[in-house]
Amino acid sequence: MEEKILYSAIQPSGNLTIGNYIGSIRNWIGLQSKFTCFFAMANMHAITVRQDPAQLRRRTLELAALYIACGIDPEQCTLYVQSQVPQHAELCWVLNSLTYVGEMERMTQFKDKSAKHAENINMGLMDYPVLMAADILLYQAELVPVGQDQTQHVEIARDIAIRFNNRYGETFRVPEAFIVKQGAKIMSLQEPSKKMSKSETENPNASVYLTDDRDTIIRKFKRAVTDSGSEIRFSEDKPGISNLLTIYSAYRGVSVGDAEREFEGKGYGEFKLAVGETVADALAPVQAEQKRILADKAYLSGILAAGAERAFKAARKTLSKVYRKVGFYQGD
Ligand code: ATP
Ligand code: LTN
C-alpha cells in the first residue's frame, strides 16, 4: 500500500511561540512515523508582510533547527525551504486562474492582516491561500496538521483541488486539515480572547516564545491575566485559566481533567507558577539542542539541500502532470 502523505509548514516570520508548538509542531512528532512527511519553512509566505532580509534568512535556519530540536527526524521526513523549490510559485500561478478574487477577499486572515498592515495590502497577502494550496497539492498530501486559524485555508485548498479535478480530470488528492482537540488555539496571556501570535510584538507579555529564558517564562505566566473567582477549572467563562490549563496539560502530557484535579483547592498564584516552571523545564533542552544544531552549519545545510532535492523531485512530478492537463507545451 502506498504510504499517505502529510504536509505542513510554518512561516519564518518571527520567534515561534508556545502556541505554534502546541497547535502544530507537537502534533507532527507523533505522525512522522505513520506518514511520508514534508515540512517546510514557508519563507515565500513570510514576505507577504515586510521582512528584514538578513533576519528572514537567519530565521529560516533557526526554524529548521527548531523543527529538529523539537523532535522532527530529518532522516525520516523531508525538511526544506519553500523558495528552493520553484514549483510552488509555478503551481500557484496555475491555481490563481481557478480562484476567485471574492473568495480571497473573504478570508479571515487576509482581513485581519489587511487591517493590521493597512499601508501594505499587497497582492501576495491576498494570494497567500493560493500559494498555500499549491504547497499542499504539489505533494499530493492527504493530511495537513495545523492550528485552528489555518482551517479556512485548508478548506480553500480542498475547494481548489476539487475544482481543478472537475475541470481537467483527476489530478490532485483532496487534502484534509488535522486539528488537535486540545490546544489548536492557544490564547494571548494578556488578552485571552485573542490568539497568541508570533508577530504580535506590541505587548511582550502576551506571548511566550520558545526562545525565552526561564525567568522570562515564569514572569510572563505570573503576569498572565486570570479570571474572577478562585477555582482552577476549565470553562467558557474562565478563558484565562482555561488557556493556562491547556498549556499545562500539553506540556505535562496529561489531560485537562487530571490537571484540574491536581490543582483542586489551590490558588491562582501557585497554579501560574507551576505552569511557568513546567514550560520552562520543557523548553530548556529544546533551546540547547537548537543552539547545538545551529552551530553545526554543515550539518544543517546538508539536511536542507537533501530536503530541497527530495521535495523538488516530488513537486516536479505533480507540476508536469498539471502542465499536461492544462495544455502547456512541454517540448516534444
Ligand atoms: P503570524 O503572527 O506571523 O501570522 P502565527 O503565530 O499565527 O504567525 P503561523 O506561521 O501563521 O504562526 O502558524 C504556524 C502554525 O502554528 C500554524 O499551523 C498555525 O495554525 C499554528 N498556530 C499559530 N498560532 C497558534 C496558536 N495561538 N495556537 C495554536 N496554534 C497556532
Ligand atoms: N499559512 C500557514 C503556513 C503554511 C502552511 C502551508 C501550513 C504555508 N504553507 C501548507 C500548512 C500547509 C500558517 O501556518 N500560517
Short mmCIF file of N, CA and C in Angstrom, two decimals, residues 149-223:
data_model
loop_
_atom_site.label_atom_id
_atom_site.label_comp_id
_atom_site.label_asym_id
_atom_site.label_seq_id
_atom_site.Cartn_x
_atom_site.Cartn_y
_atom_site.Cartn_z
N ASP A 149 -6.54 28.39 13.31
CA ASP A 149 -6.62 29.58 12.45
C ASP A 149 -6.36 29.25 10.98
N GLN A 150 -5.81 28.10 10.69
CA GLN A 150 -5.49 27.76 9.30
C GLN A 150 -6.54 26.87 8.63
N THR A 151 -7.61 26.51 9.35
CA THR A 151 -8.61 25.60 8.76
C THR A 151 -9.24 26.20 7.51
N GLN A 152 -9.50 27.49 7.53
CA GLN A 152 -10.13 28.13 6.38
C GLN A 152 -9.24 28.00 5.13
N HIS A 153 -7.93 28.10 5.35
CA HIS A 153 -7.01 27.98 4.21
C HIS A 153 -6.95 26.55 3.68
N VAL A 154 -7.04 25.58 4.57
CA VAL A 154 -7.03 24.19 4.09
C VAL A 154 -8.34 23.90 3.34
N GLU A 155 -9.42 24.51 3.83
CA GLU A 155 -10.72 24.36 3.13
C GLU A 155 -10.63 24.88 1.70
N ILE A 156 -9.99 26.02 1.53
CA ILE A 156 -9.91 26.61 0.19
C ILE A 156 -8.99 25.74 -0.69
N ALA A 157 -7.97 25.15 -0.08
CA ALA A 157 -7.09 24.25 -0.85
C ALA A 157 -7.91 23.05 -1.35
N ARG A 158 -8.80 22.57 -0.50
CA ARG A 158 -9.69 21.46 -0.91
C ARG A 158 -10.58 21.90 -2.07
N ASP A 159 -11.17 23.08 -1.93
CA ASP A 159 -12.06 23.59 -2.99
C ASP A 159 -11.32 23.71 -4.32
N ILE A 160 -10.10 24.24 -4.25
CA ILE A 160 -9.32 24.44 -5.48
C ILE A 160 -8.96 23.08 -6.10
N ALA A 161 -8.61 22.12 -5.26
CA ALA A 161 -8.27 20.78 -5.76
C ALA A 161 -9.47 20.16 -6.48
N ILE A 162 -10.62 20.26 -5.85
CA ILE A 162 -11.84 19.67 -6.43
C ILE A 162 -12.18 20.38 -7.74
N ARG A 163 -12.04 21.70 -7.73
CA ARG A 163 -12.34 22.49 -8.93
C ARG A 163 -11.43 22.08 -10.09
N PHE A 164 -10.14 21.95 -9.78
CA PHE A 164 -9.17 21.56 -10.81
C PHE A 164 -9.51 20.16 -11.35
N ASN A 165 -9.75 19.24 -10.42
CA ASN A 165 -10.06 17.86 -10.82
C ASN A 165 -11.32 17.80 -11.69
N ASN A 166 -12.31 18.61 -11.34
CA ASN A 166 -13.54 18.61 -12.14
C ASN A 166 -13.31 19.17 -13.54
N ARG A 167 -12.47 20.19 -13.61
CA ARG A 167 -12.26 20.82 -14.91
C ARG A 167 -11.30 20.03 -15.81
N TYR A 168 -10.25 19.48 -15.21
CA TYR A 168 -9.19 18.87 -16.03
C TYR A 168 -9.04 17.36 -15.86
N GLY A 169 -9.84 16.79 -15.00
CA GLY A 169 -9.70 15.35 -14.72
C GLY A 169 -8.87 15.15 -13.47
N GLU A 170 -9.02 13.96 -12.88
CA GLU A 170 -8.40 13.62 -11.60
C GLU A 170 -6.88 13.92 -11.60
N THR A 171 -6.46 14.86 -10.78
CA THR A 171 -5.05 15.25 -10.75
C THR A 171 -4.53 15.33 -9.31
N PHE A 172 -5.33 15.98 -8.47
CA PHE A 172 -4.88 16.21 -7.09
C PHE A 172 -5.64 15.34 -6.10
N ARG A 173 -4.93 14.93 -5.08
CA ARG A 173 -5.59 14.31 -3.94
C ARG A 173 -6.22 15.46 -3.14
N VAL A 174 -7.40 15.25 -2.63
CA VAL A 174 -8.07 16.33 -1.88
C VAL A 174 -7.64 16.24 -0.40
N PRO A 175 -6.97 17.28 0.08
CA PRO A 175 -6.39 17.21 1.44
C PRO A 175 -7.41 17.46 2.55
N GLU A 176 -7.02 17.11 3.73
CA GLU A 176 -7.87 17.35 4.90
C GLU A 176 -7.04 17.97 6.02
N ALA A 177 -7.63 18.91 6.73
CA ALA A 177 -6.92 19.50 7.87
C ALA A 177 -6.95 18.53 9.03
N PHE A 178 -5.89 18.52 9.80
CA PHE A 178 -5.85 17.72 11.02
C PHE A 178 -5.65 18.70 12.17
N ILE A 179 -6.69 18.85 12.96
CA ILE A 179 -6.65 19.83 14.05
C ILE A 179 -6.77 19.08 15.37
N VAL A 180 -5.88 19.40 16.30
CA VAL A 180 -5.96 18.70 17.59
C VAL A 180 -7.17 19.17 18.39
N LYS A 181 -7.63 18.29 19.27
CA LYS A 181 -8.83 18.64 20.06
C LYS A 181 -8.48 19.67 21.13
N GLN A 182 -7.33 19.48 21.76
CA GLN A 182 -6.91 20.41 22.81
C GLN A 182 -5.69 21.18 22.33
N GLY A 183 -5.77 22.50 22.37
CA GLY A 183 -4.57 23.29 22.08
C GLY A 183 -4.47 23.80 20.66
N ALA A 184 -5.54 23.68 19.87
CA ALA A 184 -5.49 24.16 18.49
C ALA A 184 -5.53 25.68 18.42
N LYS A 185 -5.88 26.30 19.56
CA LYS A 185 -5.85 27.76 19.59
C LYS A 185 -5.43 28.23 20.98
N ILE A 186 -4.14 28.43 21.13
CA ILE A 186 -3.61 28.94 22.40
C ILE A 186 -3.82 30.45 22.38
N MET A 187 -4.31 30.98 23.50
CA MET A 187 -4.66 32.39 23.54
C MET A 187 -3.55 33.25 24.14
N SER A 188 -3.63 34.53 23.87
CA SER A 188 -2.70 35.50 24.43
C SER A 188 -2.78 35.47 25.96
N LEU A 189 -1.64 35.59 26.63
CA LEU A 189 -1.67 35.57 28.11
C LEU A 189 -2.22 36.88 28.67
N GLN A 190 -2.21 37.92 27.83
CA GLN A 190 -2.71 39.21 28.29
C GLN A 190 -4.16 39.47 27.90
N GLU A 191 -4.56 38.93 26.76
CA GLU A 191 -5.95 39.08 26.31
C GLU A 191 -6.44 37.72 25.86
N PRO A 192 -6.97 36.94 26.78
CA PRO A 192 -7.33 35.54 26.45
C PRO A 192 -8.44 35.38 25.41
N SER A 193 -8.93 36.50 24.86
CA SER A 193 -9.92 36.38 23.79
C SER A 193 -9.21 36.43 22.43
N LYS A 194 -7.90 36.71 22.46
CA LYS A 194 -7.13 36.82 21.21
C LYS A 194 -6.11 35.69 21.10
N LYS A 195 -5.85 35.27 19.86
CA LYS A 195 -4.88 34.19 19.62
C LYS A 195 -3.46 34.64 20.00
N MET A 196 -2.69 33.76 20.59
CA MET A 196 -1.27 34.05 20.81
C MET A 196 -0.59 34.01 19.45
N SER A 197 0.18 35.05 19.11
CA SER A 197 0.72 35.10 17.76
C SER A 197 2.18 35.54 17.78
N LYS A 198 2.97 34.97 16.87
CA LYS A 198 4.39 35.29 16.89
C LYS A 198 4.68 36.68 16.34
N SER A 199 3.75 37.24 15.57
CA SER A 199 4.04 38.57 15.02
C SER A 199 3.42 39.68 15.88
N GLU A 200 2.83 39.30 16.99
CA GLU A 200 2.30 40.30 17.93
C GLU A 200 3.44 40.71 18.86
N THR A 201 3.99 41.90 18.61
CA THR A 201 5.14 42.28 19.43
C THR A 201 4.83 43.49 20.31
N GLU A 202 3.60 43.98 20.20
CA GLU A 202 3.22 45.17 20.96
C GLU A 202 3.31 44.95 22.46
N ASN A 203 2.73 43.84 22.89
CA ASN A 203 2.78 43.53 24.31
C ASN A 203 3.62 42.27 24.52
N PRO A 204 4.87 42.45 24.94
CA PRO A 204 5.78 41.31 25.03
C PRO A 204 5.34 40.26 26.06
N ASN A 205 4.43 40.62 26.95
CA ASN A 205 3.97 39.63 27.94
C ASN A 205 2.84 38.74 27.42
N ALA A 206 2.37 39.05 26.20
CA ALA A 206 1.22 38.30 25.67
C ALA A 206 1.61 36.92 25.17
N SER A 207 2.83 36.80 24.65
CA SER A 207 3.26 35.53 24.05
C SER A 207 4.48 34.98 24.77
N VAL A 208 4.53 33.67 24.89
CA VAL A 208 5.73 33.02 25.41
C VAL A 208 6.46 32.44 24.22
N TYR A 209 7.69 32.88 24.02
CA TYR A 209 8.46 32.42 22.87
C TYR A 209 9.27 31.18 23.24
N LEU A 210 9.49 30.35 22.25
CA LEU A 210 10.25 29.12 22.51
C LEU A 210 11.69 29.44 22.88
N THR A 211 12.11 30.67 22.59
CA THR A 211 13.49 31.06 22.91
C THR A 211 13.59 31.82 24.25
N ASP A 212 12.46 32.05 24.92
CA ASP A 212 12.51 32.79 26.19
C ASP A 212 13.30 32.03 27.25
N ASP A 213 14.03 32.79 28.10
CA ASP A 213 14.75 32.10 29.18
C ASP A 213 13.81 31.81 30.35
N ARG A 214 14.30 31.03 31.26
CA ARG A 214 13.48 30.55 32.38
C ARG A 214 12.79 31.67 33.16
N ASP A 215 13.56 32.70 33.52
CA ASP A 215 12.99 33.78 34.33
C ASP A 215 11.89 34.51 33.57
N THR A 216 12.15 34.72 32.28
CA THR A 216 11.15 35.43 31.46
C THR A 216 9.86 34.61 31.39
N ILE A 217 10.01 33.32 31.18
CA ILE A 217 8.82 32.45 31.07
C ILE A 217 8.02 32.50 32.36
N ILE A 218 8.71 32.34 33.47
CA ILE A 218 8.00 32.31 34.76
C ILE A 218 7.33 33.66 35.03
N ARG A 219 8.04 34.74 34.70
CA ARG A 219 7.47 36.08 34.90
C ARG A 219 6.21 36.28 34.05
N LYS A 220 6.28 35.84 32.77
CA LYS A 220 5.12 36.03 31.89
C LYS A 220 3.90 35.26 32.40
N PHE A 221 4.13 34.05 32.89
CA PHE A 221 2.99 33.28 33.42
C PHE A 221 2.46 33.90 34.72
N LYS A 222 3.36 34.43 35.55
CA LYS A 222 2.91 35.09 36.78
C LYS A 222 2.00 36.27 36.47
N ARG A 223 2.32 36.96 35.34
CA ARG A 223 1.54 38.15 34.98
C ARG A 223 0.33 37.82 34.11
#
